[in-house]
mmCIF file of C-alpha atoms in Angstrom:
data_model
loop_
_atom_site.group_PDB
_atom_site.id
_atom_site.type_symbol
_atom_site.label_atom_id
_atom_site.label_comp_id
_atom_site.label_asym_id
_atom_site.label_seq_id
_atom_site.Cartn_x
_atom_site.Cartn_y
_atom_site.Cartn_z
ATOM 1 C CA MET A 945 61.156 104.125 149.675
ATOM 2 C CA LEU A 946 64.432 105.293 148.123
ATOM 3 C CA ILE A 947 65.260 102.606 145.528
ATOM 4 C CA PRO A 948 63.192 101.769 142.407
ATOM 5 C CA HIS A 949 61.606 98.323 142.514
ATOM 6 C CA GLU A 950 58.687 96.368 141.048
ATOM 7 C CA SER A 951 56.777 96.986 144.304
ATOM 8 C CA ASN A 952 56.911 100.788 143.850
ATOM 9 C CA ASN A 953 56.245 100.777 140.103
ATOM 10 C CA HIS A 954 59.979 101.080 139.345
ATOM 11 C CA ARG A 955 60.278 104.459 140.982
ATOM 12 C CA ALA A 956 61.405 105.381 144.511
ATOM 13 C CA ARG A 957 58.336 106.164 146.652
ATOM 14 C CA ILE A 958 59.853 109.518 147.632
ATOM 15 C CA LEU A 959 59.674 110.626 143.963
ATOM 16 C CA HIS A 960 55.944 109.865 143.689
ATOM 17 C CA PRO A 961 53.609 112.894 144.172
ATOM 18 C CA THR A 962 52.615 111.619 147.640
ATOM 19 C CA GLY A 963 56.265 111.125 148.628
ATOM 20 C CA LEU A 964 57.189 114.620 147.411
ATOM 21 C CA SER A 965 54.216 116.122 149.271
ATOM 22 C CA VAL A 966 55.322 114.403 152.496
ATOM 23 C CA VAL A 967 58.877 115.757 152.075
ATOM 24 C CA ILE A 968 57.535 119.286 151.464
ATOM 25 C CA GLY A 969 55.268 119.003 154.520
ATOM 26 C CA LEU A 970 58.126 117.777 156.725
ATOM 27 C CA TYR A 971 60.378 120.571 155.470
ATOM 28 C CA VAL A 972 57.737 123.194 156.362
ATOM 29 C CA LEU A 973 57.350 121.599 159.799
ATOM 30 C CA LEU A 974 61.120 121.675 160.318
ATOM 31 C CA GLN A 975 61.292 125.354 159.360
ATOM 32 C CA LEU A 976 58.448 126.193 161.769
ATOM 33 C CA THR A 977 60.223 124.301 164.574
ATOM 34 C CA MET A 978 63.476 126.131 163.829
ATOM 35 C CA ASN A 979 61.577 129.432 163.876
ATOM 36 C CA GLN A 980 60.147 128.638 167.302
ATOM 37 C CA LEU A 981 63.609 127.636 168.550
ATOM 38 C CA THR A 982 65.124 130.861 167.188
ATOM 39 C CA MET A 983 62.420 132.961 168.855
ATOM 40 C CA ASN A 984 62.357 131.159 172.216
ATOM 41 C CA TYR A 985 65.996 130.075 172.554
ATOM 42 C CA PRO A 986 68.117 132.607 170.585
ATOM 43 C CA GLN A 987 71.140 131.672 172.696
ATOM 44 C CA ILE A 988 71.008 128.146 171.186
ATOM 45 C CA LEU A 989 69.836 128.712 167.628
ATOM 46 C CA GLY A 990 70.116 132.283 166.475
ATOM 47 C CA TYR A 991 71.821 134.898 164.465
ATOM 48 C CA ALA A 992 75.569 135.287 165.005
ATOM 49 C CA SER A 993 77.608 138.322 164.063
ATOM 50 C CA ASN A 994 80.878 139.851 165.095
ATOM 51 C CA ILE A 995 81.362 143.245 163.464
ATOM 52 C CA ALA A 996 83.563 145.916 165.014
ATOM 53 C CA PRO A 997 83.099 149.458 163.621
ATOM 54 C CA GLU A 998 86.880 150.019 163.742
ATOM 55 C CA GLU A 999 87.348 147.007 161.489
ATOM 56 C CA ILE A 1000 84.902 148.453 158.938
ATOM 57 C CA VAL A 1001 86.935 151.670 158.941
ATOM 58 C CA ARG A 1002 90.229 149.780 158.635
ATOM 59 C CA LEU A 1003 88.969 147.657 155.719
ATOM 60 C CA THR A 1004 87.485 150.731 154.008
ATOM 61 C CA ASN A 1005 90.838 152.487 154.235
ATOM 62 C CA LEU A 1006 92.626 149.396 152.947
ATOM 63 C CA GLU A 1007 90.406 149.457 149.847
ATOM 64 C CA ARG A 1008 90.988 153.192 149.396
ATOM 65 C CA LYS A 1009 94.751 152.837 149.775
ATOM 66 C CA SER A 1010 94.807 150.017 147.213
ATOM 67 C CA GLN A 1011 93.250 152.481 144.739
ATOM 68 C CA GLY A 1012 95.782 155.209 145.563
ATOM 69 C CA LEU A 1013 93.242 157.285 147.507
ATOM 70 C CA SER A 1014 93.757 159.043 150.819
ATOM 71 C CA GLU A 1015 92.433 157.404 153.974
ATOM 72 C CA VAL A 1016 89.210 158.661 155.555
ATOM 73 C CA ARG A 1017 89.418 159.820 159.149
ATOM 74 C CA LEU A 1018 87.037 158.454 161.774
ATOM 75 C CA ASP A 1019 84.851 161.336 162.894
ATOM 76 C CA SER A 1020 82.925 161.104 166.154
ATOM 77 C CA ASN A 1021 80.084 163.303 164.851
ATOM 78 C CA LEU A 1022 79.626 161.147 161.762
ATOM 79 C CA SER A 1023 79.696 158.031 163.960
ATOM 80 C CA ALA A 1024 77.013 159.614 166.135
ATOM 81 C CA ALA A 1025 74.975 160.342 162.973
ATOM 82 C CA ALA A 1026 75.380 156.716 161.879
ATOM 83 C CA ALA A 1027 74.273 155.516 165.330
ATOM 84 C CA GLN A 1028 71.204 157.805 165.230
ATOM 85 C CA LYS A 1029 70.293 156.493 161.793
ATOM 86 C CA ALA A 1030 70.661 152.867 162.926
ATOM 87 C CA ALA A 1031 68.597 153.520 166.060
ATOM 88 C CA ASP A 1032 65.927 155.250 163.949
ATOM 89 C CA MET A 1033 65.715 152.230 161.596
ATOM 90 C CA VAL A 1034 65.186 149.885 164.548
ATOM 91 C CA ALA A 1035 62.720 152.220 166.295
ATOM 92 C CA ARG A 1036 60.622 152.824 163.177
ATOM 93 C CA ASP A 1037 61.220 149.325 161.793
ATOM 94 C CA TYR A 1038 62.411 150.231 158.289
ATOM 95 C CA TRP A 1039 65.246 149.315 155.971
ATOM 96 C CA ALA A 1040 65.858 152.253 153.646
ATOM 97 C CA HIS A 1041 67.974 155.352 153.136
ATOM 98 C CA VAL A 1042 64.891 157.527 153.669
ATOM 99 C CA SER A 1043 62.683 156.831 156.697
ATOM 100 C CA PRO A 1044 58.911 156.188 156.359
ATOM 101 C CA VAL A 1045 58.307 159.750 157.585
ATOM 102 C CA GLY A 1046 60.631 161.147 154.915
ATOM 103 C CA THR A 1047 63.766 161.739 157.013
ATOM 104 C CA GLN A 1048 66.828 161.836 154.766
ATOM 105 C CA PRO A 1049 70.206 160.467 155.965
ATOM 106 C CA TRP A 1050 71.592 164.030 155.814
ATOM 107 C CA TYR A 1051 69.270 165.038 158.639
ATOM 108 C CA PHE A 1052 71.208 162.747 161.022
ATOM 109 C CA VAL A 1053 74.529 164.112 159.732
ATOM 110 C CA SER A 1054 73.523 167.743 160.314
ATOM 111 C CA ASN A 1055 71.845 166.863 163.620
ATOM 112 C CA SER A 1056 75.105 165.399 164.939
ATOM 113 C CA GLY A 1057 76.831 168.764 164.478
ATOM 114 C CA TYR A 1058 78.713 167.805 161.306
ATOM 115 C CA ALA A 1059 78.327 170.667 158.803
ATOM 116 C CA TYR A 1060 78.878 168.825 155.537
ATOM 117 C CA LYS A 1061 79.970 169.842 152.086
ATOM 118 C CA TYR A 1062 79.589 166.280 150.795
ATOM 119 C CA ALA A 1063 77.946 163.308 152.503
ATOM 120 C CA GLY A 1064 77.176 159.688 151.614
ATOM 121 C CA GLU A 1065 75.653 156.642 153.281
ATOM 122 C CA ASN A 1066 76.097 152.874 152.898
ATOM 123 C CA LEU A 1067 73.875 150.384 154.725
ATOM 124 C CA ALA A 1068 74.271 146.662 155.438
ATOM 125 C CA ARG A 1069 72.387 144.092 157.502
ATOM 126 C CA ASP A 1070 72.496 140.382 158.381
ATOM 127 C CA PHE A 1071 76.235 140.010 157.794
ATOM 128 C CA ALA A 1072 78.333 137.870 160.125
ATOM 129 C CA ASP A 1073 81.716 139.586 159.740
ATOM 130 C CA PRO A 1074 83.176 142.966 158.635
ATOM 131 C CA THR A 1075 85.117 141.512 155.676
ATOM 132 C CA ALA A 1076 81.866 140.268 154.093
ATOM 133 C CA VAL A 1077 80.252 143.698 154.604
ATOM 134 C CA VAL A 1078 83.046 145.633 152.881
ATOM 135 C CA LYS A 1079 83.318 143.006 150.116
ATOM 136 C CA ALA A 1080 79.559 143.323 149.436
ATOM 137 C CA TRP A 1081 79.853 147.107 149.198
ATOM 138 C CA MET A 1082 82.862 146.793 146.900
ATOM 139 C CA ASP A 1083 80.943 144.376 144.656
ATOM 140 C CA SER A 1084 78.103 146.883 144.193
ATOM 141 C CA PRO A 1085 78.943 149.775 141.797
ATOM 142 C CA THR A 1086 76.979 152.441 143.720
ATOM 143 C CA HIS A 1087 78.323 151.472 147.157
ATOM 144 C CA ARG A 1088 81.820 151.125 145.725
ATOM 145 C CA GLU A 1089 81.531 154.668 144.358
ATOM 146 C CA ASN A 1090 80.804 155.948 147.891
ATOM 147 C CA LEU A 1091 83.586 153.891 149.420
ATOM 148 C CA LEU A 1092 86.186 154.999 146.877
ATOM 149 C CA SER A 1093 85.093 158.602 146.418
ATOM 150 C CA SER A 1094 87.963 161.099 146.590
ATOM 151 C CA ARG A 1095 85.450 163.733 147.739
ATOM 152 C CA TYR A 1096 85.171 162.228 151.224
ATOM 153 C CA GLN A 1097 87.615 162.959 154.012
ATOM 154 C CA ASP A 1098 85.752 161.600 157.061
ATOM 155 C CA ILE A 1099 83.925 158.425 158.003
ATOM 156 C CA GLY A 1100 81.544 157.377 160.760
ATOM 157 C CA VAL A 1101 80.394 153.819 161.438
ATOM 158 C CA ALA A 1102 77.731 152.371 163.726
ATOM 159 C CA VAL A 1103 76.961 148.705 164.324
ATOM 160 C CA ILE A 1104 73.728 148.012 166.159
ATOM 161 C CA ASP A 1105 71.823 144.821 166.980
ATOM 162 C CA GLY A 1106 68.063 145.010 166.809
ATOM 163 C CA LYS A 1107 64.900 143.671 165.262
ATOM 164 C CA LEU A 1108 63.750 144.611 161.759
ATOM 165 C CA GLY A 1109 60.500 143.164 160.499
ATOM 166 C CA GLY A 1110 60.398 140.916 163.567
ATOM 167 C CA ARG A 1111 63.789 139.407 162.744
ATOM 168 C CA GLU A 1112 66.931 139.720 164.843
ATOM 169 C CA THR A 1113 69.648 141.434 162.826
ATOM 170 C CA THR A 1114 72.842 143.447 162.969
ATOM 171 C CA LEU A 1115 72.714 146.792 161.188
ATOM 172 C CA VAL A 1116 75.829 148.483 159.861
ATOM 173 C CA VAL A 1117 75.585 152.164 158.940
ATOM 174 C CA GLN A 1118 78.547 153.784 157.232
ATOM 175 C CA MET A 1119 78.502 157.561 156.761
ATOM 176 C CA PHE A 1120 81.010 159.459 154.658
ATOM 177 C CA GLY A 1121 81.495 163.205 154.675
ATOM 178 C CA THR A 1122 83.629 166.228 154.042
ATOM 179 C CA LYS A 1123 83.210 169.246 156.270
ATOM 180 C CA LEU A 1124 81.984 172.494 154.805
ATOM 181 C CA ASN A 1125 85.140 174.305 155.913
ATOM 182 C CA ALA A 1126 87.518 171.466 154.990
ATOM 183 C CA THR A 1127 90.673 172.405 153.120
ATOM 184 C CA GLY A 1128 93.449 170.382 151.527
ATOM 185 C CA SER A 1129 94.216 166.740 152.135
ATOM 186 C CA ILE A 1130 93.627 165.012 155.427
ATOM 187 C CA LEU A 1131 96.121 163.385 157.721
ATOM 188 C CA SER A 1132 95.989 159.654 158.001
ATOM 189 C CA VAL A 1133 94.971 158.460 161.478
ATOM 190 C CA LYS A 1134 94.554 155.017 162.926
ATOM 191 C CA ALA A 1135 90.917 154.000 163.183
ATOM 192 C CA SER A 1136 91.429 152.406 166.583
ATOM 193 C CA GLU A 1137 92.250 155.839 168.065
ATOM 194 C CA GLU A 1138 88.542 156.683 167.932
ATOM 195 C CA ALA A 1139 86.139 153.833 168.237
ATOM 196 C CA GLY A 1140 82.699 154.214 166.689
ATOM 197 C CA PRO A 1141 79.575 153.575 168.721
ATOM 198 C CA SER A 1142 78.456 150.022 169.038
ATOM 199 C CA ALA A 1143 75.467 148.391 170.669
ATOM 200 C CA THR A 1144 76.135 144.786 169.803
ATOM 201 C CA ARG A 1145 75.398 141.684 171.835
ATOM 202 C CA ASN A 1146 78.225 140.293 173.909
ATOM 203 C CA TRP A 1147 77.171 136.707 173.153
ATOM 204 C CA ASN A 1148 76.663 134.572 170.099
ATOM 205 C CA PRO A 1149 74.325 131.552 169.779
ATOM 206 C CA VAL A 1150 75.620 127.979 169.943
ATOM 207 C CA LEU A 1151 74.321 127.352 166.424
ATOM 208 C CA ASN A 1152 73.991 129.910 163.664
ATOM 209 C CA ARG A 1153 70.494 129.666 162.133
ATOM 210 C CA PHE A 1154 71.692 130.427 158.603
ATOM 211 C CA ASP A 1155 74.516 127.859 158.726
ATOM 212 C CA VAL A 1156 72.124 125.183 160.063
ATOM 213 C CA ALA A 1157 69.507 125.957 157.374
ATOM 214 C CA LYS A 1158 72.121 125.959 154.618
ATOM 215 C CA SER A 1159 73.649 122.636 155.728
ATOM 216 C CA LEU A 1160 70.185 121.065 155.979
ATOM 217 C CA SER A 1161 69.223 122.283 152.497
ATOM 218 C CA ILE A 1162 72.460 121.025 150.941
ATOM 219 C CA THR A 1163 72.105 117.615 152.648
ATOM 220 C CA LEU A 1164 68.504 117.263 151.478
ATOM 221 C CA LEU A 1165 69.388 118.244 147.903
ATOM 222 C CA VAL A 1166 72.345 115.828 147.793
ATOM 223 C CA ILE A 1167 70.081 112.980 149.034
ATOM 224 C CA PHE A 1168 67.487 113.813 146.351
ATOM 225 C CA SER A 1169 70.176 114.020 143.660
ATOM 226 C CA VAL A 1170 71.531 110.575 144.619
ATOM 227 C CA ILE A 1171 67.997 109.081 144.563
ATOM 228 C CA LEU A 1172 67.383 110.621 141.115
ATOM 229 C CA ALA A 1173 70.760 109.382 139.812
ATOM 230 C CA ILE A 1174 69.940 105.832 141.006
ATOM 231 C CA ASP A 1175 66.528 106.148 139.336
ATOM 232 C CA ILE A 1176 68.077 107.244 136.003
ATOM 233 C CA ILE A 1177 70.610 104.375 136.064
ATOM 234 C CA TRP A 1178 67.905 101.816 137.061
ATOM 235 C CA VAL A 1179 65.506 102.834 134.291
ATOM 236 C CA SER A 1180 68.177 103.038 131.604
ATOM 237 C CA HIS A 1181 69.831 99.744 132.689
ATOM 238 C CA ARG A 1182 66.544 97.797 132.751
ATOM 239 C CA LYS A 1183 65.063 99.635 129.763
ATOM 240 C CA ILE A 1184 61.873 100.361 131.694
ATOM 241 C CA HIS A 1185 59.211 102.567 130.070
ATOM 242 C CA ARG A 1186 57.280 104.577 132.649
ATOM 243 C CA TRP A 1187 54.605 107.249 132.442
ATOM 244 C CA THR A 1188 56.256 109.718 134.806
ATOM 245 C CA SER A 1189 58.102 113.029 134.853
ATOM 246 C CA LYS A 1190 61.747 113.023 133.726
ATOM 247 C CA SER A 1191 64.266 112.228 136.456
ATOM 248 C CA LEU A 1192 67.083 113.686 134.337
ATOM 249 C CA ALA A 1193 65.284 117.051 134.193
ATOM 250 C CA HIS A 1194 64.647 116.941 137.972
ATOM 251 C CA LEU A 1195 68.314 116.107 138.565
ATOM 252 C CA ALA A 1196 69.449 119.058 136.411
ATOM 253 C CA PHE A 1197 66.991 121.420 138.158
ATOM 254 C CA LEU A 1198 67.942 120.294 141.677
ATOM 255 C CA THR A 1199 71.663 120.442 140.830
ATOM 256 C CA ALA A 1200 71.190 124.071 139.734
ATOM 257 C CA LEU A 1201 69.343 124.699 143.016
ATOM 258 C CA LEU A 1202 72.194 123.035 144.938
ATOM 259 C CA ILE A 1203 74.688 125.434 143.296
ATOM 260 C CA ALA A 1204 72.362 128.394 144.031
ATOM 261 C CA VAL A 1205 72.071 127.370 147.711
ATOM 262 C CA ALA A 1206 75.856 126.927 147.923
ATOM 263 C CA ILE A 1207 76.547 130.458 146.599
ATOM 264 C CA VAL A 1208 73.824 132.173 148.622
ATOM 265 C CA SER A 1209 75.324 134.142 151.467
ATOM 266 C CA LYS A 1210 73.729 136.015 154.306
ATOM 267 C CA GLY A 1211 73.667 139.765 154.140
ATOM 268 C CA VAL A 1212 71.855 142.584 152.378
ATOM 269 C CA ILE A 1213 73.175 145.996 151.377
ATOM 270 C CA LEU A 1214 71.414 149.214 150.520
ATOM 271 C CA MET B 1061 67.389 110.585 125.011
ATOM 272 C CA ARG B 1062 64.521 111.934 122.891
ATOM 273 C CA HIS B 1063 64.226 115.666 122.176
ATOM 274 C CA PRO B 1064 67.838 116.591 123.068
ATOM 275 C CA THR B 1065 67.069 120.200 122.059
ATOM 276 C CA HIS B 1066 64.624 120.373 124.980
ATOM 277 C CA TYR B 1067 67.411 119.455 127.377
ATOM 278 C CA PHE B 1068 69.726 122.108 125.877
ATOM 279 C CA VAL B 1069 66.963 124.682 126.401
ATOM 280 C CA LEU B 1070 66.565 123.514 130.017
ATOM 281 C CA LEU B 1071 70.320 123.738 130.564
ATOM 282 C CA GLY B 1072 70.309 127.259 129.095
ATOM 283 C CA LEU B 1073 67.460 128.324 131.405
ATOM 284 C CA LEU B 1074 69.235 126.935 134.462
ATOM 285 C CA LEU B 1075 72.558 128.574 133.569
ATOM 286 C CA VAL B 1076 70.907 131.968 133.005
ATOM 287 C CA GLY B 1077 69.080 131.594 136.352
ATOM 288 C CA LEU B 1078 72.299 130.723 138.178
ATOM 289 C CA TRP B 1079 74.097 133.648 136.574
ATOM 290 C CA GLY B 1080 71.318 135.972 137.763
ATOM 291 C CA ILE B 1081 71.428 134.606 141.306
ATOM 292 C CA TYR B 1082 75.205 135.075 141.363
ATOM 293 C CA MET B 1083 75.006 138.599 139.900
ATOM 294 C CA PHE B 1084 72.353 139.745 142.374
ATOM 295 C CA SER B 1085 74.103 138.627 145.540
ATOM 296 C CA TYR B 1086 73.018 140.803 148.495
ATOM 297 C CA PHE B 1087 69.656 141.592 146.832
ATOM 298 C CA PRO B 1088 67.298 138.880 148.151
ATOM 299 C CA ALA B 1089 64.165 140.210 146.441
ATOM 300 C CA MET B 1090 65.838 139.965 143.028
ATOM 301 C CA ARG B 1091 67.272 136.503 143.787
ATOM 302 C CA MET B 1092 63.833 135.304 144.877
ATOM 303 C CA ALA B 1093 62.249 136.763 141.732
ATOM 304 C CA ILE B 1094 64.814 134.873 139.639
ATOM 305 C CA MET B 1095 64.113 131.615 141.494
ATOM 306 C CA ILE B 1096 60.335 132.051 141.074
ATOM 307 C CA SER B 1097 60.809 132.695 137.327
ATOM 308 C CA LEU B 1098 63.116 129.694 137.054
ATOM 309 C CA SER B 1099 60.604 127.431 138.829
ATOM 310 C CA ILE B 1100 57.730 128.588 136.601
ATOM 311 C CA ALA B 1101 59.953 128.121 133.512
ATOM 312 C CA TYR B 1102 60.782 124.612 134.731
ATOM 313 C CA VAL B 1103 57.113 123.616 135.058
ATOM 314 C CA VAL B 1104 56.369 125.082 131.600
ATOM 315 C CA TRP B 1105 59.393 123.217 130.200
ATOM 316 C CA GLY B 1106 58.042 119.960 131.691
ATOM 317 C CA ILE B 1107 54.578 120.493 130.175
ATOM 318 C CA VAL B 1108 55.967 121.377 126.713
ATOM 319 C CA HIS B 1109 58.451 118.487 126.801
ATOM 320 C CA HIS B 1110 55.817 115.873 127.694
ATOM 321 C CA ALA B 1111 53.296 117.341 125.249
ATOM 322 C CA HIS B 1112 55.889 116.888 122.467
ATOM 323 C CA HIS B 1113 56.657 113.425 123.829
ATOM 324 C CA GLY B 1114 52.945 112.582 123.698
ATOM 325 C CA ASP B 1115 52.732 111.472 127.326
ATOM 326 C CA LEU B 1116 51.374 114.584 129.070
ATOM 327 C CA HIS B 1117 49.224 113.616 132.068
ATOM 328 C CA PRO B 1118 47.937 115.648 135.050
ATOM 329 C CA LYS B 1119 49.977 113.431 137.427
ATOM 330 C CA ILE B 1120 53.160 114.381 135.541
ATOM 331 C CA VAL B 1121 52.323 118.100 135.760
ATOM 332 C CA VAL B 1122 51.775 117.687 139.519
ATOM 333 C CA GLU B 1123 55.237 116.104 139.821
ATOM 334 C CA TYR B 1124 56.899 119.093 138.110
ATOM 335 C CA ILE B 1125 54.896 121.530 140.254
ATOM 336 C CA LEU B 1126 55.902 119.689 143.453
ATOM 337 C CA ILE B 1127 59.610 119.710 142.504
ATOM 338 C CA ALA B 1128 59.370 123.447 141.678
ATOM 339 C CA MET B 1129 57.577 124.109 145.006
ATOM 340 C CA PHE B 1130 60.236 122.150 146.877
ATOM 341 C CA ALA B 1131 62.967 124.277 145.237
ATOM 342 C CA LEU B 1132 61.158 127.530 146.032
ATOM 343 C CA LEU B 1133 60.614 126.494 149.632
ATOM 344 C CA ILE B 1134 64.280 125.661 150.184
ATOM 345 C CA PHE B 1135 65.465 128.897 148.566
ATOM 346 C CA ALA B 1136 62.918 131.133 150.306
ATOM 347 C CA SER B 1137 63.644 129.604 153.713
ATOM 348 C CA LEU B 1138 67.333 130.444 153.274
ATOM 349 C CA LEU B 1139 66.690 133.990 152.103
ATOM 350 C CA TYR B 1140 63.908 135.026 154.441
ATOM 351 C CA LEU B 1141 63.722 132.700 157.432
ATOM 352 C CA ALA B 1142 67.327 131.860 158.265
#
């Protein structure tokens, strides 16, 4: 099955078209089973996240301070606006700055009682921890511009668990603003003095779905790479001429995939 | 190894694909588009390589398609199902 031999035409059975089809079929079956487990037993296999709004504010201010900028002050109205936006995304099931009915982010800011001169919004979903969220924003030029803008004096953050597109997720909404009547520089305050709104779960699953899927994928790709390496050595050592696809090419392709899977992280920003 | 140039081209394709996947972290649609392009390029590479080698056969094409499908399935399941 896994080692080339005369009986399998000098090629591991798993590398034959039938063997590959069986592996693909089993992988699909495994994914469907994991989906069912995630839907029916989210406390066992599910989506884990632990993001505190205060931590997002603290990390944002750390980044700003490192660039010589003033800290942004946590504003309860902006946090309320962020919470309204997050709730609206879950209620209307969308992932965008502008809602399907055309509601702009600034509507939520004004609606919360914050009369703004400048306002900005950063969104994130599917992240497991606050450090990864802020790092993702910092890695994106447009989000970084919001985060490090000297025009903003206030910040509001909301972290809400909900379903988007039928998938359990954690939404992070970060709103920046400067009040219409704001003057001069702001005083630096500790983020923990005013906590932003949060509607997160108070439990996490035993197994994180993404971690399980990633480990499974890496294991499968390593097994395939070893089988292909054995195949290459066998054929070259015995000088066998076969009418098959090139194991060296497959090994290169699957190694690239292995690297891609290893660098893929959970989390999307907008 | 016959046709070493072919393997350099393949290596180039894979490196460009990996660079794209790294550059577009946090944008799953773009990463998936890159992986789809890479998989199609891989199948085309296989066909061209074997045609030059003079041993192109439908069974060989199927093998490249299956490997490409396997890669797409693994990547898509991580991006959209997990």
